[in-house]
Coordinates of N, CA and C and ligand atoms in Angstrom, one line a residue:
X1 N 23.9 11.2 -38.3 CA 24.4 12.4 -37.6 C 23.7 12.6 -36.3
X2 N 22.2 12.7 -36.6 CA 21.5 12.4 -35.1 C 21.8 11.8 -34.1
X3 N 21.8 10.3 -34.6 CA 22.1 9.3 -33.8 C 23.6 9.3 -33.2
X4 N 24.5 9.8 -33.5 CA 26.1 10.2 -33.0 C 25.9 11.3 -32.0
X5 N 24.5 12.4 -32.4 CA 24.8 13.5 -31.1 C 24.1 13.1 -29.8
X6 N 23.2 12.2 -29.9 CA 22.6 11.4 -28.8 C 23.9 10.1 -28.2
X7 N 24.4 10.1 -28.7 CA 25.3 8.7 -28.4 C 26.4 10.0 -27.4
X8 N 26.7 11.2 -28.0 CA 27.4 11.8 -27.5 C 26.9 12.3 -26.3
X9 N 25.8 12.8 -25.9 CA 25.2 13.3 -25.1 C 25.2 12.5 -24.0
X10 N 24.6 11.3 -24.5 CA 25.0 9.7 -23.3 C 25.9 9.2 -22.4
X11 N 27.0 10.0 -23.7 CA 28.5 9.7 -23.1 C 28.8 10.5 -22.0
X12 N 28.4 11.8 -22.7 CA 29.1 12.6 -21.2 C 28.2 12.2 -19.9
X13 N 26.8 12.1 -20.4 CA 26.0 11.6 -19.0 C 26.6 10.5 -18.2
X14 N 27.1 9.8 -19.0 CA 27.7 8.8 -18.3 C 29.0 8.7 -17.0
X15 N 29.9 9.6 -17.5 CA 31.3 10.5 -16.8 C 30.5 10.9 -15.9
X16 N 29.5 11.7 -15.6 CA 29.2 12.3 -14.5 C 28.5 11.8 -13.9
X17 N 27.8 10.9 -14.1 CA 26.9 9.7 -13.3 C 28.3 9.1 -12.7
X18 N 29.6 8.4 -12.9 CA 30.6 7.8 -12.4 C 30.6 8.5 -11.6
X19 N 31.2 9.9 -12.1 CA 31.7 10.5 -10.7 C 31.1 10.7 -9.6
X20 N 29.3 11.3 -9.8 CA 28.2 11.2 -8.7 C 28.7 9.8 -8.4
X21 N 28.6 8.3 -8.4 CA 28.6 7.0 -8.2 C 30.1 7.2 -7.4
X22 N 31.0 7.5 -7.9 CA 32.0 8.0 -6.6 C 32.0 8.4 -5.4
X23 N 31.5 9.7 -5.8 CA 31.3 10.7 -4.3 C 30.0 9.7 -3.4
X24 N 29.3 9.1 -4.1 CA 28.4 8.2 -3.2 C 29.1 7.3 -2.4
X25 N 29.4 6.6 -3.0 CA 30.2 5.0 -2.3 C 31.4 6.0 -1.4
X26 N 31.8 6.9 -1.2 CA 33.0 7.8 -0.7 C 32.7 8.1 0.3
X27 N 31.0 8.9 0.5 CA 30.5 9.3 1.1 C 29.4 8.0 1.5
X28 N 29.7 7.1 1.4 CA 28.8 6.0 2.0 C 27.2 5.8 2.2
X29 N 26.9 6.4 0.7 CA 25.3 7.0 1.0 C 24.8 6.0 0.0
X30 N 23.6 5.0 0.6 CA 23.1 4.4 -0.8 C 21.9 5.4 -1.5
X31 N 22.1 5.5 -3.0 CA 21.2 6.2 -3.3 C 20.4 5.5 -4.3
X32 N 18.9 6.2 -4.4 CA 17.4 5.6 -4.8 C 17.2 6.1 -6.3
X33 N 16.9 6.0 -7.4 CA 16.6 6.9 -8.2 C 15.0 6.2 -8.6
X34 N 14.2 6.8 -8.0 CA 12.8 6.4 -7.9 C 12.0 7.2 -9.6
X35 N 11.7 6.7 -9.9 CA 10.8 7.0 -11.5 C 9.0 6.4 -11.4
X36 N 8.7 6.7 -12.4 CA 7.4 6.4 -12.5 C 6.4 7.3 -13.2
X37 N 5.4 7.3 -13.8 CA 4.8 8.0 -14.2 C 4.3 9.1 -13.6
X38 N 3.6 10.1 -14.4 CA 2.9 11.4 -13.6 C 1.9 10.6 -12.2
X39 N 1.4 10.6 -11.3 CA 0.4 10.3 -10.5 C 0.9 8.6 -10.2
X40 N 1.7 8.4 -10.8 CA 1.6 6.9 -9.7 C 2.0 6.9 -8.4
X41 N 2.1 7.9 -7.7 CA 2.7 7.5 -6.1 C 3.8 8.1 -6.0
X42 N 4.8 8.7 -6.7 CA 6.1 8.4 -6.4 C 6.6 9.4 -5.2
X43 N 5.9 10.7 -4.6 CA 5.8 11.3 -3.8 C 5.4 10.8 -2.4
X44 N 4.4 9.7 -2.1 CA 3.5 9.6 -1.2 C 4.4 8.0 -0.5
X45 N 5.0 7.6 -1.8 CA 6.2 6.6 -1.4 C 7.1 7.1 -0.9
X46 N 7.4 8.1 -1.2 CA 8.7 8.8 -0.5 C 8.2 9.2 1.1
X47 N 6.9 9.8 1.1 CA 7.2 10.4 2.2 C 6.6 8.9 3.2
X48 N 6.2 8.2 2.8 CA 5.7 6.6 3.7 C 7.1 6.4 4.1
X49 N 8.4 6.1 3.2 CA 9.2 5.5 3.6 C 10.4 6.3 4.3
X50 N 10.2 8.0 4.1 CA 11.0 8.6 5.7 C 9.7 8.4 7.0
X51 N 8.8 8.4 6.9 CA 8.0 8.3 8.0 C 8.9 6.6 9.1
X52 N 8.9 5.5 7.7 CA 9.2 4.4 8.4 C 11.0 4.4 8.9
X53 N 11.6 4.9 8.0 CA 12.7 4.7 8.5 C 13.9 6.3 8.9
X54 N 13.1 7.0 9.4 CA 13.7 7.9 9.6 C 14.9 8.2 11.0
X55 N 13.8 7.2 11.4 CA 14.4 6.5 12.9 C 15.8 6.0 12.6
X56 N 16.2 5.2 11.3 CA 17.2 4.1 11.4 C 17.9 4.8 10.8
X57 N 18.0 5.6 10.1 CA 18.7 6.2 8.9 C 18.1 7.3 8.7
X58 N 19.9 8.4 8.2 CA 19.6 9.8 8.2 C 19.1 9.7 6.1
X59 N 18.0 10.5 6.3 CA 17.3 10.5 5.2 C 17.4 12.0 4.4
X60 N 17.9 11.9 3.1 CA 17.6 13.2 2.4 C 17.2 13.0 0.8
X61 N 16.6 14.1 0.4 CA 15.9 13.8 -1.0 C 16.2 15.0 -1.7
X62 N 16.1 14.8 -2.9 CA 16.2 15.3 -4.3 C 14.8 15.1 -5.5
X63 N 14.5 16.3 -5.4 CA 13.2 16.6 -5.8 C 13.3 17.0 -7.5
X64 N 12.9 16.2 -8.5 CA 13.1 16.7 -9.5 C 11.4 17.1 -10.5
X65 N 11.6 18.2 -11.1 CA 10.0 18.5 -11.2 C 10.3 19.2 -12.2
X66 N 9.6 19.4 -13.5 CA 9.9 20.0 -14.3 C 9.1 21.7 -14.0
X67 N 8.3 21.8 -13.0 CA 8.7 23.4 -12.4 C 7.7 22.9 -11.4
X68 N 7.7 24.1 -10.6 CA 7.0 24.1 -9.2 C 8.1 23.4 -8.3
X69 N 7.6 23.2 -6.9 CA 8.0 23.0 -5.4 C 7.0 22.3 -4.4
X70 N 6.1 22.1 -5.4 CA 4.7 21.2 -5.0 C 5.4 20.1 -3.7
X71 N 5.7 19.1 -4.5 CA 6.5 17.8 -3.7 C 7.2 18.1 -2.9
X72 N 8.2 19.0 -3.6 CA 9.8 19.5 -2.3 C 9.2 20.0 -0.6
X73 N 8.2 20.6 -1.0 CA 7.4 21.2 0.4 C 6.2 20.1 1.0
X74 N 6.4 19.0 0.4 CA 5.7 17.9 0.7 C 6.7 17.2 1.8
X75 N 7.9 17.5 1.3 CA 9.1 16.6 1.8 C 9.4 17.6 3.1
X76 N 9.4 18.4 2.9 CA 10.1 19.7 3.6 C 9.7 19.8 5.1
X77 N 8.3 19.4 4.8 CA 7.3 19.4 6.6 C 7.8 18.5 7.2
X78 N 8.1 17.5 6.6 CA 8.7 16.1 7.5 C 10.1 16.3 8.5
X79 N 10.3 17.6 8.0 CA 12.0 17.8 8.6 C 12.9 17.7 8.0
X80 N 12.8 17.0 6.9 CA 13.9 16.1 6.1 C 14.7 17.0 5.2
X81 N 16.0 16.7 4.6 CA 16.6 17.5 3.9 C 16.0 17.5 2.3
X82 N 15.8 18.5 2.3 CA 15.5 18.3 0.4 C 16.1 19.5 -0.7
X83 N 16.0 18.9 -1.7 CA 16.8 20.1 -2.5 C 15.8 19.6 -4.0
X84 N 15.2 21.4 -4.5 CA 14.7 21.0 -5.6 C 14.8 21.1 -6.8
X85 N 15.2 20.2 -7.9 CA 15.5 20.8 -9.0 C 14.2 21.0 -9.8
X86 N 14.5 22.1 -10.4 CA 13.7 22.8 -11.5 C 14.1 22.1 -12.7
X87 N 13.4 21.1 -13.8 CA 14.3 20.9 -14.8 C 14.1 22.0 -16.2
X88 N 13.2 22.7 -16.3 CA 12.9 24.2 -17.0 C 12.5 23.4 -18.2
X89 N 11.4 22.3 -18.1 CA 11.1 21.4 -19.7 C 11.7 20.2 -19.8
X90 N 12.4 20.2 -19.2 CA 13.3 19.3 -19.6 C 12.1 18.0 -18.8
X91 N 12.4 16.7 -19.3 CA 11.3 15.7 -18.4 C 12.0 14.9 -17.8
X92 N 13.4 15.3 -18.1 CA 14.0 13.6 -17.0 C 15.3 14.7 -15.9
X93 N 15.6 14.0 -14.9 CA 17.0 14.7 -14.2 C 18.0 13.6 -15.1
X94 N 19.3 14.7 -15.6 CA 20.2 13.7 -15.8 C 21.2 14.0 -14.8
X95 N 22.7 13.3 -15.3 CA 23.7 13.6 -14.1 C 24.2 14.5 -13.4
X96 N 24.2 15.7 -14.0 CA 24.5 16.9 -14.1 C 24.0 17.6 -13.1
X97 N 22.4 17.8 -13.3 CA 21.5 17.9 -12.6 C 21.6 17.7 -11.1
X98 N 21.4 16.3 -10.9 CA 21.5 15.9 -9.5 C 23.0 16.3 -9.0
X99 N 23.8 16.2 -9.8 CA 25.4 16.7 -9.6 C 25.5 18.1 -8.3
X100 N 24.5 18.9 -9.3 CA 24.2 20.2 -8.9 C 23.2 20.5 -7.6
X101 N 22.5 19.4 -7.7 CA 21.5 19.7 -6.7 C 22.2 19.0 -5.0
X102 N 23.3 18.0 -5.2 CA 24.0 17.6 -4.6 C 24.8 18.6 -3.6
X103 N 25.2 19.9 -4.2 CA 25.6 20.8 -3.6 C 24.7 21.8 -2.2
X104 N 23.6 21.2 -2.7 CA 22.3 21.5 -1.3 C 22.5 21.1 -0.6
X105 N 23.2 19.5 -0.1 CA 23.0 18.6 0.6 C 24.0 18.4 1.8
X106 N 24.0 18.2 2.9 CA 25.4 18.0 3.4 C 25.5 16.4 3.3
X107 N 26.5 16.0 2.7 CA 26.5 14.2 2.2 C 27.2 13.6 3.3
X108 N 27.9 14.6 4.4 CA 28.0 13.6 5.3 C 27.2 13.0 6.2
X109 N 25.8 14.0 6.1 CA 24.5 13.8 7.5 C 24.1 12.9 6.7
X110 N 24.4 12.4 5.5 CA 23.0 11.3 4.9 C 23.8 9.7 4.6
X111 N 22.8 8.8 5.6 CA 22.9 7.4 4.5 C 21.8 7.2 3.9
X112 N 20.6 8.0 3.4 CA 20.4 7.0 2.9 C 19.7 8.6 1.5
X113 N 19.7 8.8 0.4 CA 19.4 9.6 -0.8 C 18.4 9.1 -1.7
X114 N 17.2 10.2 -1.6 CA 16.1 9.4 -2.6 C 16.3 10.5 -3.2
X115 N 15.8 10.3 -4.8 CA 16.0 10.6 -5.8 C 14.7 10.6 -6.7
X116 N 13.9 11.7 -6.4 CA 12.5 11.2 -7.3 C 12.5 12.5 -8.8
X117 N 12.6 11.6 -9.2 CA 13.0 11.8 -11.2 C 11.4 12.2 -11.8
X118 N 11.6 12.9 -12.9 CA 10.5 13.6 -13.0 C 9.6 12.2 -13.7
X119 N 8.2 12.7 -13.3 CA 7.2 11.8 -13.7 C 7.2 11.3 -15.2
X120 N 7.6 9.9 -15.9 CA 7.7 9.7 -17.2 C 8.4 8.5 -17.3
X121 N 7.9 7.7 -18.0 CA 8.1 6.1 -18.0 C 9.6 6.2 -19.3
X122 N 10.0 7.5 -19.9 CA 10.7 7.4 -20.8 C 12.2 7.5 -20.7
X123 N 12.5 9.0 -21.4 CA 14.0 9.2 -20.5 C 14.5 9.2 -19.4
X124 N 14.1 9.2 -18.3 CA 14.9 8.9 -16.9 C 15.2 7.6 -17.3
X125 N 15.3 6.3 -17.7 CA 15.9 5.2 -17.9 C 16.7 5.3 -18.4
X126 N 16.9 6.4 -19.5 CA 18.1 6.6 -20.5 C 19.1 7.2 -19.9
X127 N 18.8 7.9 -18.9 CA 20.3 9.0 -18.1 C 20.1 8.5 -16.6
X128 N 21.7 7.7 -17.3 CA 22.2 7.3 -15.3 C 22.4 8.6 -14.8
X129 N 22.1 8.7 -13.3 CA 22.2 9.7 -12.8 C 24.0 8.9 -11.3
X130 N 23.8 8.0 -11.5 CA 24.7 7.0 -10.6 C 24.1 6.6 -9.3
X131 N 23.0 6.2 -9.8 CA 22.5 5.7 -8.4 C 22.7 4.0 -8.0
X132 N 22.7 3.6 -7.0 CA 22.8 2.3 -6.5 C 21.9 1.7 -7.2
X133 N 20.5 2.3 -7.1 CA 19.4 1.6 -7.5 C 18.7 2.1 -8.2
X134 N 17.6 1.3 -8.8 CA 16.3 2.1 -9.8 C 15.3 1.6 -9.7
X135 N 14.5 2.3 -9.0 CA 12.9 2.0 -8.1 C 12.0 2.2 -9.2
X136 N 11.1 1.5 -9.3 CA 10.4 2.1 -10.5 C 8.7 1.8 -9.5
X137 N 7.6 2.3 -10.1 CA 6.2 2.3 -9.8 C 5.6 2.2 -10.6
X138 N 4.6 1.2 -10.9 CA 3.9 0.6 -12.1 C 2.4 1.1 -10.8
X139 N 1.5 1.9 -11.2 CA 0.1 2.0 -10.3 C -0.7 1.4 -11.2
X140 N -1.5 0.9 -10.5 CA -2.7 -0.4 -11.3 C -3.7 0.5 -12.3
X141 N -3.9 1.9 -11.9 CA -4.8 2.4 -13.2 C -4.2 2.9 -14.1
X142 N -2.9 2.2 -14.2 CA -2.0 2.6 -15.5 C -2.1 1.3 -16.7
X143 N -2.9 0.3 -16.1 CA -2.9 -1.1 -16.7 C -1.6 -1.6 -16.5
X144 N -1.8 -3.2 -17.2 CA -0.9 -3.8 -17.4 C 0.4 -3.9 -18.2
X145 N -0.3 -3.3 -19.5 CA 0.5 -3.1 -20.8 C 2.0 -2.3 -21.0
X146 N 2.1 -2.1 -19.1 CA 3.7 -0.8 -19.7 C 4.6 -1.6 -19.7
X147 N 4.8 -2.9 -19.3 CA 6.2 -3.2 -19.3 C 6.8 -3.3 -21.1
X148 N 5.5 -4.3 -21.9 CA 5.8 -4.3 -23.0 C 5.6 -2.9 -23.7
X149 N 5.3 -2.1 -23.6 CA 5.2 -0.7 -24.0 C 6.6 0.5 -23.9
X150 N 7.2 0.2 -22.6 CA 8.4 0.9 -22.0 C 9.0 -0.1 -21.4
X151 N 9.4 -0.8 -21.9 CA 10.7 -1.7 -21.7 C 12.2 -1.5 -21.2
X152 N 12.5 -0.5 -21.6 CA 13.6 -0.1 -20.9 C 13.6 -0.1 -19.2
X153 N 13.0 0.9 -18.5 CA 12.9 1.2 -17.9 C 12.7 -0.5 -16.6
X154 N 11.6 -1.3 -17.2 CA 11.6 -2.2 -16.2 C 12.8 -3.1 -16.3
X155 N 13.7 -2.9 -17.4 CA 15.1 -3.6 -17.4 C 15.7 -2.9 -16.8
X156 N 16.2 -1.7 -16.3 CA 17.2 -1.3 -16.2 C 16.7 -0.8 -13.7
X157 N 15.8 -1.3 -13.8 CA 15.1 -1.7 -12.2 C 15.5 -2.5 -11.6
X158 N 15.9 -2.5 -10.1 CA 16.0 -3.7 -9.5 C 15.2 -3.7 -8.7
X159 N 13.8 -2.8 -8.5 CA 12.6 -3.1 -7.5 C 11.7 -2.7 -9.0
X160 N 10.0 -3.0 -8.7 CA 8.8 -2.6 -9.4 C 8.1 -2.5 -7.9
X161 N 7.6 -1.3 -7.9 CA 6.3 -1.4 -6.8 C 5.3 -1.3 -7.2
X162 N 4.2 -2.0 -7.5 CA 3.0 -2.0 -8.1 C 1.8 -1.6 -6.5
X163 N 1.6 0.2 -6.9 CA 1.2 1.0 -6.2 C -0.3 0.9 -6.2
X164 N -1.4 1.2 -5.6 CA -2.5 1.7 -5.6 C -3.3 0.3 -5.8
X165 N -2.9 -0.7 -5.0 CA -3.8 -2.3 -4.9 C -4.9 -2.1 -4.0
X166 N -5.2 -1.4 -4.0 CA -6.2 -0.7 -2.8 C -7.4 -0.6 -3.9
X167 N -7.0 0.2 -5.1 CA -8.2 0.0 -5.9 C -8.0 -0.9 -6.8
X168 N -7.8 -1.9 -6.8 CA -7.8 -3.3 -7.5 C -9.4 -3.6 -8.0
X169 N -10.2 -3.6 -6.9 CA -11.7 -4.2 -7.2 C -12.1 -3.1 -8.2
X170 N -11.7 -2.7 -7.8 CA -12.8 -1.3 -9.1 C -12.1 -1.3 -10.5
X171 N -10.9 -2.0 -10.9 CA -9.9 -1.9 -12.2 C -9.8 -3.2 -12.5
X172 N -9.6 -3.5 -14.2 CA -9.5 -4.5 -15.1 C -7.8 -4.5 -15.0
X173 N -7.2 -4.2 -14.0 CA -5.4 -4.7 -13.7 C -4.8 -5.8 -13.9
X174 N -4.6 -6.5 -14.9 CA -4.2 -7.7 -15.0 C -3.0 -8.0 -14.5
X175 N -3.0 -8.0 -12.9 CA -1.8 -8.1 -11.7 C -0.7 -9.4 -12.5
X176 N -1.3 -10.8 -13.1 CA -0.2 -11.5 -13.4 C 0.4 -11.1 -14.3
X177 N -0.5 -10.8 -15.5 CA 0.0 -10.4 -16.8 C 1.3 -9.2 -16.5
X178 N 1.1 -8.2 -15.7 CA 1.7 -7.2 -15.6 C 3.5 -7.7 -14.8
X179 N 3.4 -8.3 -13.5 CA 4.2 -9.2 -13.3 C 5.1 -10.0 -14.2
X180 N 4.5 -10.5 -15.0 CA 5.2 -12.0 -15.6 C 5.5 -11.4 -17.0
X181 N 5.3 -10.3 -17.3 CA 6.1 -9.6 -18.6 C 7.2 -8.4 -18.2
X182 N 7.0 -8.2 -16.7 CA 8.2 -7.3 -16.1 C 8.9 -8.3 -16.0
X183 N 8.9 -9.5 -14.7 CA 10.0 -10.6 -15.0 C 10.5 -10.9 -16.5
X184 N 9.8 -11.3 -17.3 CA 10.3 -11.7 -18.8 C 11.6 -10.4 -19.2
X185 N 11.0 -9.3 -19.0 CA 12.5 -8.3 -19.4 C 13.3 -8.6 -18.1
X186 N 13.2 -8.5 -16.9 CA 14.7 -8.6 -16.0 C 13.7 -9.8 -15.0
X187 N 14.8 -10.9 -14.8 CA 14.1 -11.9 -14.3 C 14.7 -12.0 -12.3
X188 N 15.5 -10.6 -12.6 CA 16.1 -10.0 -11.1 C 15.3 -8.7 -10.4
X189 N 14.0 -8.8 -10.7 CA 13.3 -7.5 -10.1 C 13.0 -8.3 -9.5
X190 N 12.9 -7.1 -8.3 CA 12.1 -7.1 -7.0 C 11.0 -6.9 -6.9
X191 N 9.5 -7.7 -6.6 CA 8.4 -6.9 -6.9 C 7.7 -6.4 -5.9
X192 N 7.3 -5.6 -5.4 CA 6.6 -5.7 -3.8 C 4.9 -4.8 -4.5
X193 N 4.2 -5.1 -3.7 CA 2.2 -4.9 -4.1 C 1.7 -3.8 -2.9
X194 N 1.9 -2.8 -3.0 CA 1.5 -1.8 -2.0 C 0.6 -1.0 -2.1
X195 N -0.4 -0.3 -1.3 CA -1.0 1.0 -1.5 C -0.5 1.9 -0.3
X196 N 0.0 2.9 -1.3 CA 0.9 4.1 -0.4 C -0.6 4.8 0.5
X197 N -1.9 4.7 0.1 CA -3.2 5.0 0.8 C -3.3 4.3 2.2
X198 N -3.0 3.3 2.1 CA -3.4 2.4 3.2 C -2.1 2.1 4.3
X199 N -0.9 2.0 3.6 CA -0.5 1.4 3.7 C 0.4 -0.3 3.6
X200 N -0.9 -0.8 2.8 CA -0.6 -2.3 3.0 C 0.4 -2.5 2.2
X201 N 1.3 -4.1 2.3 CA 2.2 -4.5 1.6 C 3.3 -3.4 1.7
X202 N 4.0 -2.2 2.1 CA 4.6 -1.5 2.4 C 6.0 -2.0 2.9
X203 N 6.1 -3.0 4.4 CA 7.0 -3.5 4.8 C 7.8 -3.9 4.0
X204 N 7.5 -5.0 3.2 CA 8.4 -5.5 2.3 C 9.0 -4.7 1.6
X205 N 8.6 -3.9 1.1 CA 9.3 -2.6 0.5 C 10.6 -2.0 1.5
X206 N 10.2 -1.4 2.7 CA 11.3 -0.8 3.8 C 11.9 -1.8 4.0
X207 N 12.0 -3.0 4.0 CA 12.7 -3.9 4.5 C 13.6 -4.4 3.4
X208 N 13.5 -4.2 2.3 CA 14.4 -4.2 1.2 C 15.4 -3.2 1.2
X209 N 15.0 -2.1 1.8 CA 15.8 -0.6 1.1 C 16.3 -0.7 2.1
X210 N 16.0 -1.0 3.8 CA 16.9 -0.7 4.9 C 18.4 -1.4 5.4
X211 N 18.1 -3.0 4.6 CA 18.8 -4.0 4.2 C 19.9 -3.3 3.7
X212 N 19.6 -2.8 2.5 CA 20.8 -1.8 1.9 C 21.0 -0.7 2.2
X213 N 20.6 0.3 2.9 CA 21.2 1.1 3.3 C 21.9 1.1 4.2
X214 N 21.9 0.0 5.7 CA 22.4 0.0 6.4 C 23.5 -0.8 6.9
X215 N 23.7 -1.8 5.5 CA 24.7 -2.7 5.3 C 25.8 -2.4 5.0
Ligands
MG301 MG1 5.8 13.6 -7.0
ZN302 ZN1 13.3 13.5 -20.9

């Protein structure tokens, strides 16, 4: 009986992920659905990569947070368009959600929509929201162990950015191990090695996403 009201609940997420995935491709916007844990970066990535490409592409974001406006006003000083959802407990944005928050946005000023999902390696992988893509951030003092731990999520990714290589020397990060068991679940990720602190390894990152957005 459980397991039928979650299959149910999927379902409808599903319908409205399509439709969001419509009004995208309609409206010709590639969109990001960026995930990751609490503190791995997924804020400090966002605002690196309107800094880099804000120039090339009209950029807008979707702030999802299970309360506060911390981030959204992070995004906010840059100029950029944002809209924030409150999820009121809830830990993941599903379709609905961003459906809603979509109505903040004017979708014809934007090509390009980031999408940062509330911090949590869990359900955000479970609920399409209809995005093009699924960004994910593995940070090195989270260890190696999450791919086989939360598997979903690095299957259902077509980038891994393994954030915060800046403190590498100071952490037991077992960089191949962590790599070569994300490949083992999807052997089509993207991996790029960045610190959102420094900067480094960064490019390869914007040079991936601008590829697609402006294609
Ligand atoms: Mg954040
Ligand atoms: Zn959740």
């Amino acid at each position: 009986m459980k397991i039928q009201v979650v299959k149910n609940i999927l379902d409808a997420n599903d319908r409205i992920a399509d439709a969001n995935r419509s009004l995208f491709d309609e409206k010709k916007i590639f969109v990001m659905n960026l995930m990751s844990s609490p503190g791995a970066g997924k804020t400090s990535l966002v605002e690196r990569t309107i800094r880099a490409l804000r120039d090339r592409c009209r950029i807008g974001v979707i702030e999802g947070d299970i309360q506060n406006t911390l981030d959204a006003d992070r995004i906010a000083v840059l100029g950029i368009p944002v809209v924030q959802i409150n999820t009121g407990g809830s830990c993941h944005l599903d379709a609905n959600m961003v459906r809603e928050g979509l109505s903040g946005l004017n979708l014809d000023a934007l090509d390009l929509l980031i999408v940062e999902n509330v911090g949590n390696l869990v359900c955000p992988a479970e609920f399409r929201i209809g995005a093009d893509a699924n960004v994910m951030i593995l940070s090195t003092p989270e260890g190696a162990d999450k791919p086989s731990k939360y598997p979903l999520i690095f299957k259902i990714s077509s980038v891994m950015i393994i954030n915060k290589i800046d403190l590498l020397p100071h952490l037991d990060f077992e960089r191949d191990k962590a790599r070569r068991d994300a490949l083992a679940l999807n052997r089509d990720l993207n991996i790029f090695e960045v610190s959102c602190r420094t900067g480094e390894g960064l490019d390869g990152w914007f040079g991936w996403l601008e590829e697609r957005v402006t294609q």
